[in-house]
mmCIF file of C-alpha atoms and ligand atoms in Angstrom:
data_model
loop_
_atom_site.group_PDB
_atom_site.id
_atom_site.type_symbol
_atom_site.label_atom_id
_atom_site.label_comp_id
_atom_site.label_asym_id
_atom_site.label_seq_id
_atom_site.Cartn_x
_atom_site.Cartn_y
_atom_site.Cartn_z
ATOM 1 C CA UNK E 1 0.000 0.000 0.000
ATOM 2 C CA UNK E 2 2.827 2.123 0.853
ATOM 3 C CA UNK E 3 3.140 2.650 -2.835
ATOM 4 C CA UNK E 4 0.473 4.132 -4.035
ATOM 5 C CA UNK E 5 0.318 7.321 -1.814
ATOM 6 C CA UNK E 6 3.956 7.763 -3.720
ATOM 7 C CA UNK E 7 1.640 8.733 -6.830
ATOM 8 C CA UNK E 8 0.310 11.614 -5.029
ATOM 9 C CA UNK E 9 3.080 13.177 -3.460
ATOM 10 C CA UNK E 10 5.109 15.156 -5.448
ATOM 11 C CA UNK E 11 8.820 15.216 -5.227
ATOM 12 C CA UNK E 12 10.346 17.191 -2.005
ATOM 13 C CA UNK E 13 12.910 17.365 0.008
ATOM 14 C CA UNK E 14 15.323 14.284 1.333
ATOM 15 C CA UNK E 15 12.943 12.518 4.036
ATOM 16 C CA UNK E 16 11.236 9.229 4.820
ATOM 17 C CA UNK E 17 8.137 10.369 2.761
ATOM 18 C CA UNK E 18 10.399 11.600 -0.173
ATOM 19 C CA UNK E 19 11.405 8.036 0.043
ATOM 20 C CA UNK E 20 8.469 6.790 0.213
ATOM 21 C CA UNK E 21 7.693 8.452 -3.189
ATOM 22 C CA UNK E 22 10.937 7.626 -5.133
ATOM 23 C CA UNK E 23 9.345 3.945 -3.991
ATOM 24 C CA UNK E 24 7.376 3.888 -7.392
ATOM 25 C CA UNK E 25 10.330 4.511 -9.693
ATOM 26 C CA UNK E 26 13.244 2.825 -7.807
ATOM 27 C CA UNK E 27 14.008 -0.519 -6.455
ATOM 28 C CA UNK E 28 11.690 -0.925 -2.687
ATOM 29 C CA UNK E 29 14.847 -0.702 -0.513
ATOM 30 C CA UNK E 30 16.148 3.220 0.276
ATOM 31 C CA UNK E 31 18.377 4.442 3.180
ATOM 32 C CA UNK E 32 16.656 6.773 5.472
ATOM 33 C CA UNK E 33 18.593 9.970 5.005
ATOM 34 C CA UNK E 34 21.184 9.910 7.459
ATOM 35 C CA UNK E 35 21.108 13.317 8.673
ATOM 36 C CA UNK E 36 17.215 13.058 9.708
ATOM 37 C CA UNK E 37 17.275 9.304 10.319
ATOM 38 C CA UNK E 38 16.106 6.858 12.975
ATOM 39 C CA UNK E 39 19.614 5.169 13.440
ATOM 40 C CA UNK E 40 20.038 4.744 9.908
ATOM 41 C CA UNK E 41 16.281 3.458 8.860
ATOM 42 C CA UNK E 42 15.210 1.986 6.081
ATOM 43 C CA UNK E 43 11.655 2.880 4.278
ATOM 44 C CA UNK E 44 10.208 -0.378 3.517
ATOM 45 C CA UNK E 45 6.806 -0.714 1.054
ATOM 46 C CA UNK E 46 3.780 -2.020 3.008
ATOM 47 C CA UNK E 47 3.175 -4.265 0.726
ATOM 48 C CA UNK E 48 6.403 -6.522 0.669
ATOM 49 C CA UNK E 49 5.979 -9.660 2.624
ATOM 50 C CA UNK E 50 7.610 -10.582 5.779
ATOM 51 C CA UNK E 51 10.279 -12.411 4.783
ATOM 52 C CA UNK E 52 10.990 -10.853 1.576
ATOM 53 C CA UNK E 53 11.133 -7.205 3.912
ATOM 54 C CA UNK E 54 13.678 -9.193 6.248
ATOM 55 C CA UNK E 55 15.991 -10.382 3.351
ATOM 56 C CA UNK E 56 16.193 -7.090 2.303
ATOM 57 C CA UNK E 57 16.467 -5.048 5.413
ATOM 58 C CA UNK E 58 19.352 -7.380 6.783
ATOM 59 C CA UNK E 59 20.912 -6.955 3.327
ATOM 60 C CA UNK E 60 20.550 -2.796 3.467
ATOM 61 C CA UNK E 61 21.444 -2.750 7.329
ATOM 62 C CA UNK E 62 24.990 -4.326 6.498
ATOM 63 C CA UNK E 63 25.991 -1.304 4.906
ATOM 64 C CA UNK E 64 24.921 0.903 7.679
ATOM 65 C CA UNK E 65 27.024 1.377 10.464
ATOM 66 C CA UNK E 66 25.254 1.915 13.739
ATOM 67 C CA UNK E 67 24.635 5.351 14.648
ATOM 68 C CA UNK E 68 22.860 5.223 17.554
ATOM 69 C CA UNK E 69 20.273 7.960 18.010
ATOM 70 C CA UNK E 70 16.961 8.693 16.259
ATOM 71 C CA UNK E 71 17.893 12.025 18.039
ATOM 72 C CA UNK E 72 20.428 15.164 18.267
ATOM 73 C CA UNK E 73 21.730 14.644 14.263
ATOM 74 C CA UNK E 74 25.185 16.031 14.068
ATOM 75 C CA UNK E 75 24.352 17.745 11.065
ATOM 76 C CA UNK E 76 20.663 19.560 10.234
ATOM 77 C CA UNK E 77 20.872 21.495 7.871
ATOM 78 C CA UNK E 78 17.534 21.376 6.257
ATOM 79 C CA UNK E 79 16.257 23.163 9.686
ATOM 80 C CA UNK E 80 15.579 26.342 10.555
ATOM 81 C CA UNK E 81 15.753 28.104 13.467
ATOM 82 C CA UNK E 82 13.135 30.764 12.440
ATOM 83 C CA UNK E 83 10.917 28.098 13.448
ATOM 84 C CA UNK E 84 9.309 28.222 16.753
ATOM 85 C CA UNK E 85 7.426 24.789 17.544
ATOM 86 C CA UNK E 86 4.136 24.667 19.828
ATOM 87 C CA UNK E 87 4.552 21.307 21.007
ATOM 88 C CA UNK E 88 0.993 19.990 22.921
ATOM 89 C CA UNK E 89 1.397 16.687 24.550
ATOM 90 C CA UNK E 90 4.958 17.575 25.242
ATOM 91 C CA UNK E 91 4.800 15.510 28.360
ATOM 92 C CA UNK E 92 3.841 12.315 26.945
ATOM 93 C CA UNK E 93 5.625 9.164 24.995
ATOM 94 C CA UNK E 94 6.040 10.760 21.725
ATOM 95 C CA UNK E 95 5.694 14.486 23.294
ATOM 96 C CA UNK E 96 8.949 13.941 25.253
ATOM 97 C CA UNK E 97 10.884 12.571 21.916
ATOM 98 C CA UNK E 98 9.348 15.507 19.676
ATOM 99 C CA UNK E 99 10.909 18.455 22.116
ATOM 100 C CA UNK E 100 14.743 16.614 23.121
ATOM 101 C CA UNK E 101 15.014 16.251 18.821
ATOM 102 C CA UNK E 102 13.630 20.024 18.036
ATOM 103 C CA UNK E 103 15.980 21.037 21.286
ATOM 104 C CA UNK E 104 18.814 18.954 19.604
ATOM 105 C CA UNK E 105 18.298 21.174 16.087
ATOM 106 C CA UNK E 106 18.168 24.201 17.905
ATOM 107 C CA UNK E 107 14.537 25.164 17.067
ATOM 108 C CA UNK E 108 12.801 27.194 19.373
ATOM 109 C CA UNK E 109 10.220 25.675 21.036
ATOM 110 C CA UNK E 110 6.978 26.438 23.127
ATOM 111 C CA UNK E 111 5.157 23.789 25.277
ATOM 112 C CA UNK E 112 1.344 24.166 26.421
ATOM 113 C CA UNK E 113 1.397 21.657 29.330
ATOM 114 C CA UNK E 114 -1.178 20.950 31.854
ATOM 115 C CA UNK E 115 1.177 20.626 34.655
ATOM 116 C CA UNK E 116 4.044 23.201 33.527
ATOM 117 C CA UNK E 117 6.585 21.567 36.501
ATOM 118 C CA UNK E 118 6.991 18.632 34.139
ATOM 119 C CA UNK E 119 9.248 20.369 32.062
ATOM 120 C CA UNK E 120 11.649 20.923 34.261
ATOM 121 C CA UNK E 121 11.846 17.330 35.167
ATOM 122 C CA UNK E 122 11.861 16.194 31.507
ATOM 123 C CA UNK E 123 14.001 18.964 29.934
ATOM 124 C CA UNK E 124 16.114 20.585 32.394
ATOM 125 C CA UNK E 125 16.484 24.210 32.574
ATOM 126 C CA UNK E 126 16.947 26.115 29.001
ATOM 127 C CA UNK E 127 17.268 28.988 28.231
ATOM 128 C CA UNK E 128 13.891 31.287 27.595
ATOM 129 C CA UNK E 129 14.650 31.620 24.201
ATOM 130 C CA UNK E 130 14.913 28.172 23.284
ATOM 131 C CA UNK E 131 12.135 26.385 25.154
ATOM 132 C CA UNK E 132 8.912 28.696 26.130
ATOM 133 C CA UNK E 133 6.368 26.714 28.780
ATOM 134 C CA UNK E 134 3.133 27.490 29.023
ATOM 135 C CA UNK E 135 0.144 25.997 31.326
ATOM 136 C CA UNK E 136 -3.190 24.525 29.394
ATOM 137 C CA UNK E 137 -5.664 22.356 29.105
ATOM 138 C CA UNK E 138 -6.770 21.608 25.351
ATOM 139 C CA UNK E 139 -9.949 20.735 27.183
ATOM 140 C CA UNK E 140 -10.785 24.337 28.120
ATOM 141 C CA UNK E 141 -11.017 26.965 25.010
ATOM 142 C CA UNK E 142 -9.761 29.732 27.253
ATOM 143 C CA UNK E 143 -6.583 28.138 27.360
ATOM 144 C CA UNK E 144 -5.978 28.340 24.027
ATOM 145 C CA UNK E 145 -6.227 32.405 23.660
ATOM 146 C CA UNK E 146 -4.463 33.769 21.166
ATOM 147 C CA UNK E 147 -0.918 34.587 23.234
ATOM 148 C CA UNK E 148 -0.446 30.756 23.479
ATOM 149 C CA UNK E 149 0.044 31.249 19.758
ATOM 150 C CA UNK E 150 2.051 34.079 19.302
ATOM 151 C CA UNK E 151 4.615 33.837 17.104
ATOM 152 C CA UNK E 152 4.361 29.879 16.670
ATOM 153 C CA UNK E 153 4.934 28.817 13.081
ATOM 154 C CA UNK E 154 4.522 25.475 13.518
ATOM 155 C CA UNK E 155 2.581 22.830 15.540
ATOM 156 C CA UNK E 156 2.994 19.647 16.864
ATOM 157 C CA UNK E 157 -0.018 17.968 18.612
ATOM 158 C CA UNK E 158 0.589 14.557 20.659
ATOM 159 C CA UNK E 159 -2.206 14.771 22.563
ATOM 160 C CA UNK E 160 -4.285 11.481 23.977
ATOM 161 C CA UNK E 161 -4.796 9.606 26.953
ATOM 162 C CA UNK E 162 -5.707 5.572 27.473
ATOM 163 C CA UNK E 163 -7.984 3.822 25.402
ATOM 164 C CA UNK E 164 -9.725 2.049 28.804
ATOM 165 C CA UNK E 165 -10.644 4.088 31.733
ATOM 166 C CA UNK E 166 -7.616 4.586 33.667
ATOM 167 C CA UNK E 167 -6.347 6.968 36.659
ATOM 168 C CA UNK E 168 -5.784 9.457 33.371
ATOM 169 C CA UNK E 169 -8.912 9.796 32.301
ATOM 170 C CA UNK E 170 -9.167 11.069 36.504
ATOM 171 C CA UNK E 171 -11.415 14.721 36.120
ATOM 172 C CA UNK E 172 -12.730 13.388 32.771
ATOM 173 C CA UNK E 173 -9.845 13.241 30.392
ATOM 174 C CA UNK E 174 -11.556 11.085 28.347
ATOM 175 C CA UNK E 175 -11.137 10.514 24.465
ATOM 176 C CA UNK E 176 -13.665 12.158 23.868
ATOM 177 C CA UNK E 177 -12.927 14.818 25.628
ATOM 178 C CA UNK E 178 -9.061 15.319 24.282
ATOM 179 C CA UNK E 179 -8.771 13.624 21.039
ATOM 180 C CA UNK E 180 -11.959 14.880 19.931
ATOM 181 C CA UNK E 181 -13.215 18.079 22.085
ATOM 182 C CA UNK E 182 -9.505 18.835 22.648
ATOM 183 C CA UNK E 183 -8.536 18.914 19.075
ATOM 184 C CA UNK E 184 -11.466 20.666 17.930
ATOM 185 C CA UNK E 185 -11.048 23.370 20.292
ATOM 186 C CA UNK E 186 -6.875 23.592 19.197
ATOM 187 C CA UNK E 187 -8.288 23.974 15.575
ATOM 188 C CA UNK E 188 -10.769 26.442 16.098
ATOM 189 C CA UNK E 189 -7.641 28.677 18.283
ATOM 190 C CA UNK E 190 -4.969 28.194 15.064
ATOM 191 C CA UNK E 191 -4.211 31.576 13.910
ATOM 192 C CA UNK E 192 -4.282 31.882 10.350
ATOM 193 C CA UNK E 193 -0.820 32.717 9.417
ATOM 194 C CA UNK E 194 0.224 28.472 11.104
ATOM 195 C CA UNK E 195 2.285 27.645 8.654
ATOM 196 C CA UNK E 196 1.627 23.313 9.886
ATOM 197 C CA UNK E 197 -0.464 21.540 12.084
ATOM 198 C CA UNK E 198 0.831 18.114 12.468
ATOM 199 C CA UNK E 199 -0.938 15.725 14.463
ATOM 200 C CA UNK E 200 -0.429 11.992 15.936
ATOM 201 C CA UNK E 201 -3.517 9.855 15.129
ATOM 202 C CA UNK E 202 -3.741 6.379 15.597
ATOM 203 C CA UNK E 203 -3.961 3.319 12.515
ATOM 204 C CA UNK E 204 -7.993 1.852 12.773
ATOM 205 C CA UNK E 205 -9.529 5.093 13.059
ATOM 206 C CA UNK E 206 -11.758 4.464 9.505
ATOM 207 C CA UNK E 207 -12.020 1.245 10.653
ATOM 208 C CA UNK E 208 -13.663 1.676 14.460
ATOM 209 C CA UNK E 209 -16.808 -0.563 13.816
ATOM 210 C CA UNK E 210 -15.184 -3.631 12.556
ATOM 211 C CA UNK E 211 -12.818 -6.520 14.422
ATOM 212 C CA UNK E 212 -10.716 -6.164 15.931
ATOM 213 C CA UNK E 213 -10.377 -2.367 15.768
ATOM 214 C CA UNK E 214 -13.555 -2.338 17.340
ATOM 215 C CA UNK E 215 -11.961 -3.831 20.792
ATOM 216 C CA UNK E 216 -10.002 -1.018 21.149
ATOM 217 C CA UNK E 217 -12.859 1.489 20.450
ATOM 218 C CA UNK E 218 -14.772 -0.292 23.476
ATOM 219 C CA UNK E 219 -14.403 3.620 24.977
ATOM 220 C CA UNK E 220 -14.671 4.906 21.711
ATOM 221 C CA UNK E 221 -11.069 6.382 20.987
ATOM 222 C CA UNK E 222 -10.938 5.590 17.805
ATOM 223 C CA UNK E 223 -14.094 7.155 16.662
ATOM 224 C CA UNK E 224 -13.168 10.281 18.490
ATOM 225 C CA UNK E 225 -9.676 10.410 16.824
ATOM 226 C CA UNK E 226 -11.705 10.096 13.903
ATOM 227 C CA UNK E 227 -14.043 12.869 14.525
ATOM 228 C CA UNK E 228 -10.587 15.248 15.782
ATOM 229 C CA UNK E 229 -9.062 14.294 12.270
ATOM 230 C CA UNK E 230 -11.934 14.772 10.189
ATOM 231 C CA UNK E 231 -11.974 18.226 12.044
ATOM 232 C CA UNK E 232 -8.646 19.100 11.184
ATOM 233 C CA UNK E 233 -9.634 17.839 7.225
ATOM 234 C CA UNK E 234 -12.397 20.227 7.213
ATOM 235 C CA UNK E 235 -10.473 23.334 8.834
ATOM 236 C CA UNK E 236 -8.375 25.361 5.695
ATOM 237 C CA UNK E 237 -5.351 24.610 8.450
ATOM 238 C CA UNK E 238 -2.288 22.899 6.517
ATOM 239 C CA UNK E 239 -2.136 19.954 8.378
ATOM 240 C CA UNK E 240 -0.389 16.596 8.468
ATOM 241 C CA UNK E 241 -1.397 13.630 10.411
ATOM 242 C CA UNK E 242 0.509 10.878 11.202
ATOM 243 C CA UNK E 243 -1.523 7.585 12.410
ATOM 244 C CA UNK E 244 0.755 5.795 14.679
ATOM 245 C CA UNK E 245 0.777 1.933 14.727
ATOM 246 C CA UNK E 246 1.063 0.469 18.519
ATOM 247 C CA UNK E 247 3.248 2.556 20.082
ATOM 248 C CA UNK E 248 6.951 0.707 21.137
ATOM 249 C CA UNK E 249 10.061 2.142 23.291
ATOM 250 C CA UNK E 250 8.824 4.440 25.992
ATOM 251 C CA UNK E 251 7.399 6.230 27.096
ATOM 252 C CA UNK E 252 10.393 7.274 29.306
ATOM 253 C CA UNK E 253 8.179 8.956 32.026
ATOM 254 C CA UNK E 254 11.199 9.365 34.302
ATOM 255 C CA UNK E 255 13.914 10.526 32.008
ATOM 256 C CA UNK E 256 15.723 13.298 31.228
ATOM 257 C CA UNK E 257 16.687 15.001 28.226
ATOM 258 C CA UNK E 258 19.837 13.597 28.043
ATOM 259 C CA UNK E 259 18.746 10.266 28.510
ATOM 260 C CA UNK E 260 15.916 11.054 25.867
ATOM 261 C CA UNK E 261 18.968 12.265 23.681
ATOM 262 C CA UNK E 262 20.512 8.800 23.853
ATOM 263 C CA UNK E 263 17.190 6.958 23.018
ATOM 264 C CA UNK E 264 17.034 4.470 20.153
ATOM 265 C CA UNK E 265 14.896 2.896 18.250
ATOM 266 C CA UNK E 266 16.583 -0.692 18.923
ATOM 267 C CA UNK E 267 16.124 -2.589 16.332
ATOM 268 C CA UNK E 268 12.924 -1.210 15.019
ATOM 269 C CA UNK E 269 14.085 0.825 12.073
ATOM 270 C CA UNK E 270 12.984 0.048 9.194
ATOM 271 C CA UNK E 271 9.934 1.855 8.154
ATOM 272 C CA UNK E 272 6.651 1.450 6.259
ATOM 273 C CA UNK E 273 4.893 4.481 5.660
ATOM 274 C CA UNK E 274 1.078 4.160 3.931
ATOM 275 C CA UNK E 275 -2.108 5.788 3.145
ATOM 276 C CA UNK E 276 -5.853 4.043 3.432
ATOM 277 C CA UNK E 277 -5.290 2.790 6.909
ATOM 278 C CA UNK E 278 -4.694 -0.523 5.468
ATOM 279 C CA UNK E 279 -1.702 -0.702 7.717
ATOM 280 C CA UNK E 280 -1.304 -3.172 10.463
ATOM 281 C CA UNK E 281 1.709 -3.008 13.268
ATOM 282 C CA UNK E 282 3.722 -1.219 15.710
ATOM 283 C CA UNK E 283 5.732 1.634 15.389
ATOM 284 C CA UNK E 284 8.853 3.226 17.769
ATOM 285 C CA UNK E 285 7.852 6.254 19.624
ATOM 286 C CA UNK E 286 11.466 7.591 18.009
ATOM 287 C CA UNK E 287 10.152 7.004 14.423
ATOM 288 C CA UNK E 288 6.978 8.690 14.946
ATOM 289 C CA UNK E 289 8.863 11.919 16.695
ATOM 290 C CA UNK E 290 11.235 12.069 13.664
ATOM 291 C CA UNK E 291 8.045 11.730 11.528
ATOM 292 C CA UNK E 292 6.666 14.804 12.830
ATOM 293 C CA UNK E 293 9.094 16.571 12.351
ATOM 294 C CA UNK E 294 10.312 15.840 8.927
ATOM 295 C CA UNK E 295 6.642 16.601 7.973
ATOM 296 C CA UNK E 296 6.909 20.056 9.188
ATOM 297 C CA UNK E 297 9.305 21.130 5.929
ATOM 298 C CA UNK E 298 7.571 19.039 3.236
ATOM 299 C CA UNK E 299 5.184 20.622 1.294
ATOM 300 C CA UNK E 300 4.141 17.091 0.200
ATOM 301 C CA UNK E 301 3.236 16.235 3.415
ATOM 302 C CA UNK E 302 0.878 19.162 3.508
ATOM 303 C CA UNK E 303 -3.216 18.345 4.026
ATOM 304 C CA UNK E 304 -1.703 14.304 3.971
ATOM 305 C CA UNK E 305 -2.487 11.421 6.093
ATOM 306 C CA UNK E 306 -0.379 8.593 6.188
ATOM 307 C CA UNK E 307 0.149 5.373 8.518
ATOM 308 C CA UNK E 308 3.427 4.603 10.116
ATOM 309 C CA UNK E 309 5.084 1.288 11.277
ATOM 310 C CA UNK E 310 8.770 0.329 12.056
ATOM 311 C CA UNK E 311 10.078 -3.382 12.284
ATOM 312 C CA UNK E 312 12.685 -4.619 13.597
ATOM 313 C CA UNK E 313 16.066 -5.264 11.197
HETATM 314 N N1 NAP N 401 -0.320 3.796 22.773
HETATM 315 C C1 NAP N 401 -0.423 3.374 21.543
HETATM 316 O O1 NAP N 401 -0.110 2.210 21.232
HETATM 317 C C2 NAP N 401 -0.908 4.305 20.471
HETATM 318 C C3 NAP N 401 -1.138 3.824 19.198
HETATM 319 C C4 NAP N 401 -1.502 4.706 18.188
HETATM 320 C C5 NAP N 401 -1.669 6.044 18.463
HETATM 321 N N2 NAP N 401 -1.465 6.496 19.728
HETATM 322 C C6 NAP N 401 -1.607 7.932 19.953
HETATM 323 O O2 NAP N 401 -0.352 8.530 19.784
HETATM 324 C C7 NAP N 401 -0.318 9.755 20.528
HETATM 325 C C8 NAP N 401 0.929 9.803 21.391
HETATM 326 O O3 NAP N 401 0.918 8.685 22.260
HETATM 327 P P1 NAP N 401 1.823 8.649 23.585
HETATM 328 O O4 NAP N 401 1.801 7.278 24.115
HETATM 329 O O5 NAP N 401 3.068 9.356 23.322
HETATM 330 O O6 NAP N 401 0.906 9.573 24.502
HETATM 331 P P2 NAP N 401 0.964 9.714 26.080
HETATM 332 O O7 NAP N 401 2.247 9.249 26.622
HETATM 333 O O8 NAP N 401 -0.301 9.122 26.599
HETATM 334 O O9 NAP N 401 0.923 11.305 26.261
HETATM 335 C C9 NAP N 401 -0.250 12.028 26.092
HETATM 336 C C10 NAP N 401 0.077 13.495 26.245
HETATM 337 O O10 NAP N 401 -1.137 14.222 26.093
HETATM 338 C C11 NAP N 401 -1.219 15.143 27.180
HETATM 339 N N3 NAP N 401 -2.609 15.431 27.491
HETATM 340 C C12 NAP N 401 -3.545 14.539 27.893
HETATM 341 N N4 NAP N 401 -4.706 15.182 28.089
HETATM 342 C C13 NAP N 401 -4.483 16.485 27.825
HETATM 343 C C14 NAP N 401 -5.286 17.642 27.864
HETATM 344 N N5 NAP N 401 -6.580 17.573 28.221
HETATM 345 N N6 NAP N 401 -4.733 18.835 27.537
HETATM 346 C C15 NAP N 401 -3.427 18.917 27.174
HETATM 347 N N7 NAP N 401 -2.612 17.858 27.126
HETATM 348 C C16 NAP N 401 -3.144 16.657 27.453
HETATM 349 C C17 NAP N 401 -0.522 14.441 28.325
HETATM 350 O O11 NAP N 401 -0.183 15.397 29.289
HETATM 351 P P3 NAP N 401 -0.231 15.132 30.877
HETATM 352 O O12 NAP N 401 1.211 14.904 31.255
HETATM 353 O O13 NAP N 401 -0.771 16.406 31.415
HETATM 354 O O14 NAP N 401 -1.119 13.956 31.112
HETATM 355 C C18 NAP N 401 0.671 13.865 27.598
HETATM 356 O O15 NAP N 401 1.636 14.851 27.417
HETATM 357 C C19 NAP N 401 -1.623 9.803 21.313
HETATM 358 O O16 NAP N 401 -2.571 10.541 20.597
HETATM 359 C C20 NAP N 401 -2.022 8.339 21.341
HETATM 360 O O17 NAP N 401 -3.423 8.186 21.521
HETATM 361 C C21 NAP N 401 -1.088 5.664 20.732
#
């Protein structure tokens, strides 16, 4: 499947979706760029089988050398620091992995956070310019007034909470309450001049209703990522969203920034990017923080959904 969102994406800059294009016209195997790359992934087709995928990836992984970080590239050059990134869910699994990289590239970065203290304790202390923290609840619209905002080019939103009721869904953080109500309200705040929203979905969400997606919609997160997407699709904002497989390595809950610096992928790094939600897997936290962030650049990525999975090689 992987292939045929290739024919709609027109060529862009160096990246695991540029990749994903040059997948039509080249043989299935390509190097993740190693300046943006998860340890030196490979972009795999959905459609290759198992085995086939394993042959391949073994053969391709030979020539790559362990470098050992998703994280901190030594050289970025594709990023700029006029950027400044509103991260939301900055606290979470994927959050925590989306502000140590942009922090590693030097891009200034804002956090909306319900507890604000957890920043510390994740990041350290930075320097104002580099990492802004604000206090909010996507929940509650005036949270999301127009300072929060100010000066933000770009978006990231990691948002969620557990599928099952759980001590976070504690003062009704529910999904329906943050990956629906939460991104509806963060859509209707976006001033006009965002230049990306990008935002972590999850694979099944067109697919809630039927087995065994419809297990984990029990609680109904799947229809309410659903309904926060199909927000977003309907909004003029230039968004991206990237539906996660099962989330592997992480969340670190109790590390800090320069353990999250040293975090790897493991062995989980090839990677199968799709569109349809035909996709079926897991995916490392570190692939889908890279993700969003090489999404931020590419206009091909812009008002695109894909799926994303990483296996291990
Ligand atoms: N787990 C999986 O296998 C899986 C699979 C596919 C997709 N996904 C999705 O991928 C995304 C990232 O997953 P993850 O595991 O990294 O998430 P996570 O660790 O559960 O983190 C969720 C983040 O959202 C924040 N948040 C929750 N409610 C909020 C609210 N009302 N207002 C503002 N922030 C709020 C949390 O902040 P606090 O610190 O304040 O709680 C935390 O920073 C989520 O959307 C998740 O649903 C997960």
């Amino acid at each position: 499947m992987a292939l045929s969102l290739s024919a709609r994406l027109p060529s862009c800059s160096s990246s695991v979706f540029e990749k994903a294009h040059k997948l039509t016209t080249q043989p299935p195997i390509l190097p993740f760029p190693s300046n943006l790359a998860a340890c030196g992934c490979t972009l795999l087709p959905a459609s290759m089988g198992v085995a086939r995928r394993r042959r391949q990836v073994v053969g391709a992984v030979e020539e790559q050398h362990n470098q050992t970080s998703v994280l901190a590239p030594k050289q970025s050059p594709s990023y700029s620091s006029s950027k400044l990134v509103l991260v939301i869910g900055a606290s979470g699994g994927v959050g925590q992995l989306v502000v140590a990289s942009l922090l590693s590239r030097n891009i200034k970065t804002r956090l909306l956070l319900r507890d604000p203290s957890k920043a510390i304790s994740l990041f350290g202390l930075q320097d104002e310019n580099t990492l802004e923290v604000r206090e909010g609840d996507t929940r509650n619209q005036n949270d999301l007034d127009p300072t929060i905002f100010d000066g933000v080019t770009h978006i990231i939103c990691c948002t969620g909470t557990t599928a099952f009721p759980s001590k976070r869904w504690d003062g009704d953080n529910t999904p329906e309450r943050v990956d629906w109500e939460g991104i509806r309200n963060l859509v209707l705040a976006l001033p006009p001049t965002l230049e990306r929203l990008v935002l972590v979905s999850s694979i099944g969400v067109t697919k809630y209703n039927v087995l065994p997606w419809s297990i984990m919609n029990l609680f109904g997160v799947l229809k309410f990522k659903k309904m926060g997407e199909d927000f977003v699709r309907s909004s003029v904002v230039p968004f991206t969203i990237i539906r996660a497989g099962r989330l592997t390595d992480g969340p670190y809950t109790s590390y800090d920034l320069n353990t999250l610096l040293k975090a790897t992928a493991g062995k989980r790094r090839a990677v199968i990017l799709s569109q349809g939600d035909k996709l079926v897997g897991e995916v490392s936290r570190l692939v889908v923080a890279e993700a969003c962030i090489q999404a931020l650049d590419l206009e091909c990525t812009k008002r695109k959904i894909y799926e994303i999975n990483s296996v291990e090689i």
